[in-house]
Every structure is written in structure tokens, then in C-alpha cells.
XYZ file of N, CA and C in Angstrom:
750
model
N 58.137 -48.754 18.729
C 59.205 -47.736 19.303
C 58.461 -46.699 19.987
N 58.786 -46.223 21.092
C 58.043 -45.276 21.944
C 58.745 -43.865 21.533
N 57.869 -42.934 21.036
C 58.439 -41.645 20.714
C 57.560 -40.538 21.485
N 56.834 -40.766 22.451
C 56.150 -39.737 23.187
C 57.040 -38.655 23.503
N 56.563 -37.402 23.318
C 57.210 -36.329 23.754
C 58.730 -36.157 23.237
N 58.900 -36.658 22.135
C 60.182 -36.683 21.459
C 60.330 -35.731 20.293
N 61.597 -35.026 20.297
C 61.688 -34.090 19.221
C 62.225 -34.695 18.028
N 61.560 -34.461 16.903
C 61.785 -35.055 15.618
C 62.101 -33.804 14.638
N 62.901 -34.153 13.503
C 63.183 -32.984 12.609
C 62.686 -33.262 11.101
N 62.184 -32.263 10.402
C 61.648 -32.340 9.082
C 62.426 -31.209 8.439
N 63.389 -31.518 7.533
C 63.787 -30.396 6.815
C 64.477 -29.339 7.673
N 65.197 -29.667 8.655
C 65.526 -28.867 9.865
C 64.512 -28.151 10.601
N 63.186 -28.496 10.492
C 62.282 -28.004 11.245
C 61.900 -28.902 12.516
N 61.965 -28.407 13.782
C 61.688 -29.153 14.830
C 60.450 -29.502 15.167
N 59.956 -30.723 15.543
C 58.587 -31.280 15.877
C 58.482 -31.613 17.287
N 57.399 -31.513 17.902
C 57.087 -32.095 19.151
C 56.007 -33.110 19.000
N 56.271 -34.314 19.457
C 55.229 -35.465 19.390
C 54.572 -35.765 20.651
N 53.213 -36.033 20.451
C 52.439 -36.510 21.650
C 51.475 -37.561 21.167
N 51.219 -38.407 22.174
C 50.340 -39.455 21.832
C 49.039 -39.649 22.891
N 47.759 -39.591 22.255
C 46.649 -39.694 22.992
C 45.852 -40.897 22.542
N 45.365 -41.781 23.176
C 44.558 -42.935 22.732
C 45.018 -43.488 21.347
N 46.213 -43.875 21.429
C 46.724 -44.583 20.158
C 47.016 -43.456 19.024
N 46.544 -42.269 19.093
C 46.734 -41.288 18.142
C 47.928 -40.371 18.243
N 48.903 -40.636 17.473
C 50.106 -39.876 17.548
C 50.125 -38.654 16.717
N 50.282 -37.323 17.482
C 50.307 -36.102 16.856
C 51.531 -35.478 16.816
N 52.115 -35.140 15.695
C 53.447 -34.481 15.558
C 53.233 -33.075 14.949
N 53.802 -32.033 15.599
C 53.473 -30.666 15.046
C 54.458 -29.702 15.315
N 54.469 -28.691 14.602
C 55.538 -27.529 14.851
C 54.756 -26.420 15.451
N 53.482 -26.502 15.833
C 52.779 -25.337 16.302
C 53.326 -24.684 17.353
N 54.037 -25.238 18.312
C 54.518 -24.507 19.509
C 55.871 -24.117 19.269
N 56.427 -24.252 18.003
C 57.827 -23.752 17.829
C 58.018 -22.390 17.349
N 56.919 -21.620 17.038
C 57.028 -20.127 16.609
C 57.823 -20.252 15.194
N 57.383 -21.072 14.347
C 58.076 -21.078 13.075
C 57.244 -20.560 11.937
N 57.662 -20.284 10.863
C 56.795 -19.713 9.711
C 55.833 -20.941 9.049
N 56.460 -22.177 9.344
C 55.610 -23.478 8.823
C 54.814 -23.916 9.776
N 53.693 -24.436 9.626
C 52.812 -25.279 10.372
C 52.682 -26.604 9.841
N 53.204 -27.663 10.454
C 53.160 -29.084 9.900
C 52.378 -29.751 11.102
N 51.454 -30.466 10.832
C 50.797 -31.248 11.864
C 50.488 -32.736 11.275
N 50.982 -33.695 11.761
C 50.814 -35.115 11.316
C 50.002 -35.898 12.476
N 48.971 -36.638 12.140
C 48.268 -37.398 12.959
C 48.166 -38.752 12.543
N 48.681 -39.759 13.301
C 48.617 -41.227 12.960
C 48.026 -42.058 13.991
N 47.009 -42.812 13.624
C 46.317 -43.817 14.372
C 47.196 -44.978 14.351
N 48.067 -45.212 15.399
C 49.030 -46.458 15.519
C 48.309 -47.817 15.417
N 47.025 -47.777 15.836
C 46.289 -49.191 15.933
C 45.840 -49.412 14.445
N 45.254 -48.516 13.683
C 44.699 -48.803 12.347
C 45.878 -48.447 11.257
N 46.974 -47.755 11.728
C 47.960 -47.388 10.792
C 47.365 -46.458 9.729
N 46.558 -45.597 10.202
C 45.878 -44.540 9.210
C 46.346 -43.208 9.745
N 46.418 -42.264 8.819
C 46.892 -40.955 9.335
C 46.537 -39.740 8.309
N 46.754 -38.665 8.907
C 46.502 -37.640 7.749
C 47.404 -36.377 8.220
N 47.636 -35.427 7.308
C 48.499 -34.311 7.814
C 47.968 -33.067 7.150
N 48.285 -31.994 7.824
C 47.997 -30.659 7.170
C 49.123 -29.706 7.311
N 49.311 -29.014 6.265
C 50.459 -28.169 6.120
C 50.064 -26.692 5.749
N 50.683 -25.739 6.351
C 50.489 -24.308 5.992
C 51.719 -23.542 6.284
N 51.604 -22.289 6.004
C 52.500 -21.393 6.272
C 52.167 -19.953 6.436
N 52.907 -19.178 7.187
C 52.682 -17.804 7.294
C 52.974 -16.964 5.982
N 52.037 -16.419 5.362
C 52.335 -15.610 4.233
C 53.110 -14.468 4.388
N 53.452 -13.941 5.614
C 54.237 -12.799 5.900
C 55.559 -13.068 6.251
N 55.922 -14.342 6.247
C 57.376 -14.964 6.353
C 58.270 -14.492 5.346
N 59.578 -14.635 5.695
C 60.603 -14.202 4.753
C 60.728 -14.980 3.535
N 61.410 -14.333 2.588
C 61.572 -14.804 1.112
C 62.252 -16.165 1.262
N 63.341 -16.349 2.012
C 64.113 -17.722 2.105
C 63.186 -18.741 2.552
N 62.129 -18.536 3.383
C 61.153 -19.515 3.744
C 60.251 -19.737 2.773
N 59.667 -18.718 1.999
C 58.810 -18.878 0.951
C 59.513 -19.859 -0.125
N 60.705 -19.730 -0.277
C 61.410 -20.475 -1.227
C 61.573 -22.007 -0.763
N 61.789 -22.192 0.607
C 61.774 -23.509 1.151
C 60.303 -24.150 0.936
N 59.298 -23.374 1.183
C 58.025 -23.900 1.042
C 57.634 -24.393 -0.374
N 58.084 -23.361 -1.439
C 57.911 -23.792 -2.750
C 58.577 -25.233 -3.255
N 59.825 -25.253 -2.692
C 60.535 -26.455 -2.950
C 59.902 -27.651 -2.306
N 59.457 -27.437 -1.106
C 58.658 -28.666 -0.313
C 57.538 -29.046 -1.241
N 56.651 -28.035 -1.618
C 55.398 -28.556 -2.283
C 55.702 -29.356 -3.540
N 56.714 -28.941 -4.146
C 57.161 -29.539 -5.390
C 57.720 -31.113 -5.209
N 58.415 -31.079 -3.971
C 58.953 -32.361 -3.602
C 57.781 -33.370 -3.283
N 56.871 -32.774 -2.493
C 55.630 -33.567 -2.257
C 54.901 -34.078 -3.402
N 54.625 -33.206 -4.422
C 53.862 -33.589 -5.421
C 54.574 -34.573 -6.527
N 55.895 -34.435 -6.258
C 56.756 -35.338 -7.215
C 57.001 -36.870 -6.387
N 57.201 -36.825 -5.198
C 57.440 -38.013 -4.584
C 56.180 -38.563 -3.761
N 55.271 -37.772 -3.413
C 53.942 -38.136 -2.652
C 54.198 -38.932 -1.344
N 55.419 -38.737 -0.846
C 55.620 -39.452 0.453
C 56.527 -38.561 1.348
N 56.196 -38.609 2.592
C 56.790 -37.715 3.569
C 57.332 -38.608 4.636
N 58.625 -38.493 4.940
C 59.325 -39.233 6.022
C 59.630 -38.213 7.143
N 59.521 -38.684 8.286
C 59.843 -38.091 9.591
C 61.052 -38.796 10.126
N 62.030 -37.937 10.488
C 63.238 -38.564 10.703
C 63.555 -38.186 12.192
N 63.980 -39.180 13.035
C 64.466 -38.883 14.478
C 65.920 -38.291 14.297
N 66.187 -37.193 14.680
C 67.411 -36.482 14.484
C 68.581 -37.082 15.413
N 68.132 -37.812 16.381
C 69.155 -38.395 17.198
C 69.846 -39.737 16.556
N 68.903 -40.460 15.840
C 69.500 -41.669 15.239
C 69.630 -41.465 13.586
N 69.065 -40.386 13.126
C 69.163 -40.045 11.727
C 68.540 -41.142 10.944
N 67.358 -41.609 11.378
C 66.687 -42.502 10.624
C 65.168 -42.244 10.650
N 64.356 -42.576 9.549
C 62.885 -42.346 9.603
C 62.272 -43.211 10.657
N 61.375 -42.498 11.390
C 60.504 -43.275 12.273
C 59.160 -43.335 11.882
N 58.518 -42.495 10.905
C 57.349 -42.580 10.325
C 57.398 -42.208 8.844
N 56.474 -42.693 8.117
C 56.245 -42.032 6.569
C 54.862 -41.856 6.349
N 54.633 -40.976 5.539
C 53.137 -40.773 5.178
C 53.157 -40.816 3.545
N 52.043 -41.267 3.172
C 51.881 -41.190 1.629
C 50.857 -40.209 1.280
N 50.992 -39.266 0.496
C 50.176 -38.238 0.095
C 49.244 -38.706 -1.091
N 48.024 -38.282 -0.980
C 47.103 -38.851 -2.115
C 46.662 -37.533 -2.705
N 47.115 -36.344 -2.466
C 46.716 -35.091 -3.029
C 47.927 -34.289 -3.444
N 47.599 -33.310 -4.273
C 48.734 -32.390 -4.745
C 48.584 -31.141 -4.177
N 49.671 -30.465 -3.567
C 49.642 -29.244 -3.151
C 49.798 -28.218 -4.147
N 48.926 -27.057 -4.032
C 48.989 -26.005 -5.202
C 50.403 -25.541 -5.424
N 50.604 -25.317 -6.694
C 51.962 -24.731 -7.232
C 51.628 -23.575 -8.125
N 52.540 -22.647 -8.052
C 52.471 -21.378 -8.859
C 53.894 -21.142 -9.462
N 53.933 -21.567 -10.746
C 55.342 -21.504 -11.265
C 55.830 -20.031 -11.381
N 54.846 -19.026 -11.663
C 55.308 -17.583 -11.718
C 55.833 -17.102 -10.396
N 55.049 -17.465 -9.377
C 55.396 -17.025 -8.080
C 56.772 -17.735 -7.690
N 56.952 -18.926 -7.979
C 58.148 -19.715 -7.617
C 59.424 -19.102 -8.248
N 59.286 -18.655 -9.696
C 60.277 -17.970 -10.323
C 60.703 -16.543 -9.639
N 59.730 -15.949 -9.239
C 59.960 -14.472 -8.643
C 60.775 -14.808 -7.244
N 60.146 -15.777 -6.430
C 60.869 -16.044 -5.213
C 62.333 -16.490 -5.380
N 62.565 -17.300 -6.315
C 63.976 -17.640 -6.476
C 64.878 -16.454 -6.982
N 64.377 -15.680 -7.728
C 65.191 -14.405 -8.083
C 65.367 -13.501 -6.925
N 64.293 -13.393 -6.172
C 64.544 -12.614 -4.917
C 65.463 -13.143 -3.848
N 65.446 -14.417 -3.791
C 66.371 -15.066 -2.862
C 67.842 -14.967 -3.292
N 67.933 -15.030 -4.603
C 69.322 -14.899 -5.283
C 69.834 -13.377 -5.017
N 68.868 -12.570 -5.212
C 68.991 -10.987 -5.001
C 69.557 -10.628 -3.591
N 68.948 -11.253 -2.586
C 69.060 -11.016 -1.232
C 70.514 -11.510 -0.887
N 70.707 -12.768 -1.288
C 72.090 -13.388 -0.977
C 73.233 -12.672 -1.684
N 73.110 -12.322 -3.089
C 74.079 -11.650 -3.657
C 74.468 -10.314 -3.090
N 73.398 -9.501 -2.727
C 73.604 -8.168 -2.057
C 73.736 -8.135 -0.659
N 73.482 -9.113 -0.030
C 73.531 -9.054 1.541
C 72.402 -8.309 2.095
N 71.234 -8.382 1.424
C 70.098 -7.461 1.975
C 69.010 -8.415 2.401
N 67.998 -7.750 2.943
C 66.698 -8.407 3.086
C 65.529 -7.566 2.459
N 64.639 -8.278 1.560
C 63.598 -7.449 1.087
C 62.387 -7.866 1.657
N 61.477 -7.061 2.149
C 60.188 -7.409 2.686
C 59.112 -7.549 1.625
N 58.403 -8.582 1.598
C 57.402 -8.959 0.566
C 56.221 -8.026 0.740
N 55.449 -7.638 -0.294
C 54.326 -6.854 -0.045
C 53.159 -7.420 0.628
N 52.331 -6.757 1.151
C 51.109 -7.174 1.728
C 50.287 -7.952 0.808
N 49.694 -9.076 1.279
C 48.909 -10.030 0.671
C 49.764 -10.567 -0.591
N 50.992 -10.509 -0.550
C 51.940 -10.967 -1.745
C 51.357 -10.483 -3.018
N 51.038 -9.332 -3.156
C 50.598 -8.722 -4.394
C 51.696 -8.051 -4.982
N 52.092 -8.536 -6.099
C 53.311 -7.965 -6.961
C 52.767 -7.260 -8.177
N 53.181 -6.038 -8.367
C 52.802 -5.196 -9.531
C 53.514 -5.684 -10.958
N 53.047 -5.230 -11.904
C 53.926 -5.374 -13.055
C 55.126 -4.751 -13.037
N 55.333 -3.665 -12.387
C 56.501 -2.670 -12.292
C 57.489 -3.451 -11.346
N 56.974 -3.910 -10.361
C 57.839 -4.578 -9.410
C 58.347 -5.911 -10.094
N 57.572 -6.670 -10.746
C 57.997 -7.747 -11.535
C 59.101 -7.593 -12.541
N 58.867 -6.333 -13.273
C 60.056 -6.002 -14.243
C 61.186 -5.568 -13.400
N 61.193 -4.917 -12.263
C 62.365 -4.442 -11.648
C 63.084 -5.605 -10.925
N 62.367 -6.599 -10.550
C 62.996 -7.857 -10.059
C 63.802 -8.415 -11.053
N 63.132 -8.584 -12.400
C 63.862 -9.273 -13.417
C 65.332 -8.403 -13.697
N 65.049 -7.148 -13.701
C 66.232 -6.202 -14.093
C 67.365 -6.413 -13.004
N 67.078 -6.241 -11.719
C 68.083 -6.506 -10.593
C 68.682 -7.799 -10.634
N 67.846 -8.966 -10.947
C 68.359 -10.270 -10.969
C 69.264 -10.595 -12.060
N 69.098 -9.914 -13.221
C 69.943 -9.866 -14.415
C 71.288 -9.081 -14.139
N 71.189 -8.045 -13.407
C 72.320 -7.258 -13.140
C 73.176 -8.002 -12.287
N 72.697 -8.626 -11.155
C 73.566 -9.091 -10.084
C 74.039 -10.553 -10.602
N 73.446 -11.160 -11.448
C 73.735 -12.657 -11.967
C 74.635 -12.493 -13.190
N 74.374 -11.209 -13.945
C 75.195 -11.265 -15.248
C 76.056 -10.018 -15.381
N 75.778 -9.051 -14.474
C 76.575 -7.776 -14.633
C 76.141 -6.803 -15.620
N 75.002 -7.087 -16.251
C 74.498 -6.195 -17.359
C 72.978 -6.164 -17.393
N 72.466 -5.212 -18.041
C 70.881 -5.204 -18.445
C 70.697 -4.313 -19.626
N 70.276 -5.122 -20.712
C 70.023 -4.403 -21.934
C 68.485 -4.161 -22.019
N 68.180 -2.806 -22.284
C 66.742 -2.456 -22.263
C 66.381 -2.107 -23.681
N 65.166 -2.228 -23.939
C 64.460 -1.851 -25.164
C 63.770 -0.442 -25.049
N 64.239 0.586 -25.853
C 63.841 1.872 -25.622
C 63.212 2.483 -27.034
N 62.436 3.383 -26.964
C 62.002 4.084 -28.144
C 62.814 5.340 -28.414
N 63.085 6.087 -27.387
C 63.985 7.265 -27.560
C 64.553 7.554 -26.182
N 65.682 8.311 -26.131
C 66.476 8.691 -24.960
C 66.641 10.221 -24.732
N 66.309 10.802 -23.628
C 66.371 12.290 -23.449
C 67.376 12.526 -22.232
N 68.115 13.438 -22.563
C 69.106 13.819 -21.425
C 69.565 15.330 -21.592
N 69.961 15.867 -20.628
C 70.457 17.380 -20.643
C 71.934 17.388 -20.311
N 72.636 18.182 -21.374
C 74.130 18.378 -21.189
C 74.606 19.823 -21.505
N 75.765 20.060 -21.326
C 76.199 21.323 -21.635
C 76.265 21.623 -23.130
N 76.181 22.965 -23.503
C 76.305 23.423 -24.791
C 77.471 22.871 -25.648
N 78.522 22.747 -24.848
C 79.837 22.366 -25.536
C 79.749 20.763 -25.845
N 79.036 20.155 -24.954
C 78.887 18.624 -25.210
C 77.965 18.366 -26.320
N 76.920 19.095 -26.255
C 75.945 19.030 -27.649
C 76.680 19.289 -28.850
N 77.535 20.372 -28.960
C 78.345 20.581 -30.199
C 79.368 19.405 -30.579
N 79.934 18.896 -29.558
C 80.846 17.654 -29.658
C 80.031 16.548 -30.175
N 78.831 16.291 -29.730
C 77.962 15.033 -30.134
C 77.683 15.370 -31.697
N 77.258 16.458 -32.042
C 76.752 16.799 -33.456
C 78.086 16.617 -34.283
N 79.254 17.094 -33.950
C 80.548 17.013 -34.685
C 80.875 15.500 -34.940
N 80.810 14.728 -33.725
C 81.056 13.450 -33.715
C 80.299 12.570 -34.753
N 78.963 12.909 -34.670
C 77.910 12.145 -35.663
C 78.099 12.431 -36.989
N 78.517 13.649 -37.204
C 78.760 14.193 -38.751
C 80.038 13.453 -39.322
N 81.024 13.239 -38.519
C 82.265 12.602 -38.789
C 82.089 11.128 -38.871
N 81.252 10.723 -38.232
C 81.094 9.157 -38.053
C 79.691 8.695 -37.920
N 79.100 7.955 -38.870
C 77.613 7.625 -38.716
C 77.474 6.604 -37.705
N 78.590 5.761 -37.566
C 78.308 4.851 -36.473
C 78.838 5.358 -35.065
N 78.541 6.435 -34.637
C 78.988 7.101 -33.408
C 78.341 6.294 -32.224
N 79.214 6.391 -31.140
C 78.764 5.802 -29.871
C 78.700 6.683 -28.838
N 77.709 6.760 -28.027
C 77.704 7.605 -26.679
C 77.999 6.603 -25.592
N 78.847 7.065 -24.636
C 79.019 6.410 -23.398
C 79.011 7.270 -22.061
N 78.365 6.839 -21.083
C 78.388 7.585 -19.973
C 78.275 6.762 -18.716
N 78.736 7.358 -17.584
C 78.688 6.458 -16.447
C 77.907 7.199 -15.229
N 77.270 6.223 -14.496
C 76.611 6.837 -13.149
C 77.132 6.024 -11.925
N 77.661 6.764 -10.930
C 78.405 6.178 -9.894
C 77.250 5.427 -8.884
N 75.983 6.027 -8.798
C 74.868 5.574 -7.847
C 73.575 5.207 -8.431
N 73.607 3.954 -8.909
C 72.553 3.522 -9.675
C 71.640 2.700 -8.562
N 70.435 2.826 -8.700
C 69.334 2.050 -7.901
C 68.123 1.744 -8.566
N 67.480 0.602 -8.239
C 66.242 0.384 -8.615
C 65.399 -0.155 -7.470
N 64.156 0.353 -7.715
C 63.217 0.074 -6.531
C 62.377 -1.221 -6.764
N 62.355 -1.981 -5.612
C 61.462 -3.137 -5.496
C 60.684 -3.071 -4.196
N 59.410 -3.245 -4.424
C 58.523 -3.037 -3.155
C 58.737 -1.945 -2.331
N 59.122 -0.686 -2.941
C 59.162 0.441 -2.161
C 60.520 0.581 -1.534
N 61.539 -0.572 -1.696
C 62.751 -0.424 -1.144
C 63.801 -0.080 -2.299
N 64.663 0.875 -2.023
C 65.769 1.310 -3.038
C 66.969 0.196 -2.998
N 67.042 -0.324 -4.064
C 68.208 -1.451 -4.138
C 69.278 -0.727 -4.785
N 70.509 -0.459 -3.841
C 71.575 0.171 -4.412
C 72.434 -0.776 -5.262
N 72.953 -0.409 -6.444
C 73.532 -1.148 -7.447
C 75.025 -0.619 -7.820
N 75.374 0.529 -7.419
C 76.670 0.935 -7.613
C 76.766 1.560 -9.000
N 77.973 1.436 -9.593
C 78.408 2.013 -10.837
C 77.634 1.263 -12.067
N 77.197 2.202 -12.956
C 76.412 1.590 -14.239
C 77.248 2.511 -15.386
N 77.858 1.625 -16.328
C 78.324 2.243 -17.527
C 77.298 2.097 -18.785
N 76.877 3.161 -19.346
C 75.842 3.097 -20.421
C 76.437 3.227 -21.743
N 76.041 2.460 -22.715
C 76.611 2.548 -23.988
C 75.273 2.671 -25.018
N 75.472 3.656 -25.827
C 74.363 3.819 -26.791
C 75.122 3.741 -28.150
N 74.728 2.746 -29.053
C 75.279 2.620 -30.333
C 74.415 3.082 -31.502
N 75.021 3.602 -32.506
C 74.447 3.845 -33.772
C 73.088 4.626 -33.646
N 73.256 5.856 -33.103
C 72.030 6.588 -32.689
C 71.706 7.716 -33.799
N 70.594 8.182 -33.732
C 70.192 9.383 -34.596
C 69.475 10.467 -33.667
N 69.861 11.756 -34.005
C 69.256 12.619 -33.201
C 67.778 12.788 -33.504
N 66.866 12.889 -32.505
C 65.450 13.022 -32.781
C 65.087 14.408 -32.874
N 65.983 15.544 -32.482
C 65.489 16.905 -32.521
C 66.865 17.667 -33.110
N 67.521 17.296 -34.097
C 68.729 17.898 -34.504
C 68.431 19.278 -34.901
N 67.289 19.583 -35.578
C 67.151 21.032 -36.167
C 66.938 21.862 -35.017
N 66.257 21.442 -33.711
C 66.091 22.397 -32.673
C 67.365 22.354 -31.925
N 68.019 21.357 -31.866
C 69.544 21.427 -31.332
C 70.321 22.590 -31.805
N 70.430 22.518 -33.306
C 71.416 23.403 -33.862
C 70.727 24.941 -33.579
N 69.491 24.947 -33.508
C 68.882 26.336 -33.180
C 69.079 26.797 -31.740
N 69.100 25.707 -30.816
C 69.331 25.935 -29.408
C 70.841 26.488 -29.178
N 71.835 25.827 -29.909
C 73.136 26.262 -29.891
C 73.411 27.545 -30.215
N 72.720 28.017 -31.190
C 72.846 29.422 -31.810
C 72.253 30.419 -30.902
N 71.228 29.982 -30.094
C 70.468 31.009 -29.204
C 71.152 31.014 -27.806
N 71.654 29.977 -27.414
C 71.820 29.773 -25.947
C 73.244 30.315 -25.516
N 73.319 30.573 -24.225
C 74.617 31.144 -23.639
C 75.545 29.927 -23.523
N 76.814 30.153 -23.563
C 77.802 29.103 -23.304
C 77.716 28.289 -22.007
N 77.072 28.859 -20.983
C 76.890 28.146 -19.720
C 75.616 27.601 -19.592
N 74.846 27.615 -20.627
C 73.403 26.890 -20.398
C 73.507 25.360 -20.907
N 72.611 24.668 -20.362
C 72.335 23.225 -20.663
C 71.278 23.081 -21.783
N 71.552 22.080 -22.541
C 70.579 21.890 -23.768
C 70.101 20.384 -23.659
N 68.620 20.376 -23.801
C 68.073 18.948 -23.898
C 68.436 18.232 -25.149
N 68.730 17.036 -25.063
C 69.125 16.227 -26.257
C 68.184 15.044 -26.362
N 67.603 14.640 -27.528
C 66.814 13.405 -27.552
C 67.475 12.711 -28.748
N 67.683 11.292 -28.485
C 68.164 10.544 -29.536
C 67.471 9.147 -29.730
N 67.784 8.517 -30.682
C 66.945 7.287 -31.155
C 68.056 6.249 -31.282
N 68.251 5.173 -30.465
C 69.274 4.066 -30.923
C 68.816 3.300 -32.102
N 69.629 3.199 -33.103
C 69.252 2.426 -34.256
C 68.647 1.018 -33.950
N 69.159 0.394 -33.104
C 68.806 -1.113 -32.736
C 67.759 -0.955 -31.606
N 67.371 0.164 -31.002
C 66.320 0.220 -30.150
C 66.740 -0.361 -28.716
N 68.206 -0.367 -28.524
C 68.780 -0.991 -27.298
C 69.600 0.032 -26.570
N 69.484 -0.170 -25.321
C 70.375 0.627 -24.293
C 71.142 -0.416 -23.374
N 72.261 -0.278 -23.524
C 73.314 -1.338 -22.916
C 73.771 -0.782 -21.542
N 73.457 -1.375 -20.305
C 73.915 -0.934 -19.224
C 74.858 -2.137 -18.560
N 76.004 -1.679 -18.274
C 76.975 -2.677 -17.616
C 77.495 -2.176 -16.229
N 77.379 -3.302 -15.521
C 77.522 -2.951 -13.895
C 78.834 -3.681 -13.511
N 79.922 -2.947 -13.445
C 81.177 -3.581 -13.190
C 81.309 -4.221 -12.002
N 80.547 -4.071 -10.887
C 80.556 -4.783 -9.588
C 80.102 -6.108 -9.638
N 79.389 -6.506 -10.761
C 78.899 -7.863 -10.849
C 79.300 -8.514 -12.106
N 80.061 -7.941 -12.967
C 80.430 -8.425 -14.181
C 81.871 -9.242 -14.063
């Protein structure tokens, strides 16, 4: 079959084929794509090789395609090149090596891709693909929020500032009911990933079965403060959990 200067497709990536001295070269190099595939086949000896690489600065969705591709290669060890005009394979290559896989990176990329699609945004990956522990935790949090509509956090203690009248009400509520619950809402919640603020909308927070960390100082503050003053409150959730509900995603 003559396929000189014929466009072929691999996973929706267009290739250009050329032939010199019985050696067929099929490459994406001139297509300005984030992937570079180059296949060389000696038609006389039926021997060939290929090299595969990608631009590390490419978008998240392409990193995900790349990770899926490497796993497909490592599982099947065979690559087919399909002529898009006839929808049939015109060449196949047997791989005798394994492409590197990073399961942790793959998991992060899948979560980032889901976040982008769910929120209709685009997130730029950091330079050299270096992801800090804080960014990894924030990615997990945002993924959990947009996929489940909630995010439960482990905390040691919680501090907030409220009016004098609210503090008095909290103390009264706790004295009347040991299993008191605090609920409050935030209209504009956001989490930062790679320096980009990800807006997540309304967040309803619930704190169950809490104890005051500074009850004596609270009572003292109530006695000394003016009615229009705010007072700092510190509490400890009995189960060490803080429950965040995001109604836009639940």
C-alpha cells in the first residue's frame, strides 16, 4: 500500500508520513501538538522503532491523555496506526519496553481534569510540574467538594470572632444542651491551587458536640466588654471534625 505523504491519525492526533530509501517515517512534529510521536519502519526488513515524548508545559487534559496512553502501551505493548480515510490499521508496532508510569501524578491529573470540567475553568500547571504538599491537599479538597458536595476536615481547635450577644447565646445554648451544634454559612468560599483562586460558592459549616477552649476568659470578656465589641471564641469539636457542605455540588 502506498502511503507517502498521507495523513494518518493516532488517538485523534494527525500524522504526516514520508518515505526515503524504503524507510517510512510518520511523525507529528510539524503539527504543533503537545505530543511528539515519530515512527520509523524499514519496509524491506520490516523492522522499526518509535519515540514518544510530550511538552511538559501542555494542558492538563493532554497530560491525562498521555498518562492513559502510556498505560495502554504498557498493557497491550502494541501500537496501531489507522488511516482515517478507511478507518483501518495500515501499520502496527510491537513495543518491547515499558514507558514510565507515576501513579501519584496520574491520580492528581485525573482530579485536576475533573475539577476543570466540573467548574468550567482552566488551571495552569506549575513550572517543572512541581506540586507542593499544600497544593496536593487543596486539590484533594476541591475534588471532594465538586464530586461529593462536602469536605470533612480534621481539626484540633477552631477560632472565630463574633459579637458579645452571640457569645452569650453560645454559652447559654451549651449550658442548656451538652450536645450543642454550631452552624454558620459563608457565601464566597475559595481554595487556592497553584496560586489560582478556585471559587466554590456557598459553604455551610456544622460543628457538633463542641467544648469551649477558653470558657473562663469568655465569661471575663463578656463582663468587661462593651455591648458593641466583638469577642474571640475558641472551641474544640468533640470528634475533631469540621463538616463543610457545598449546596452547589451536593
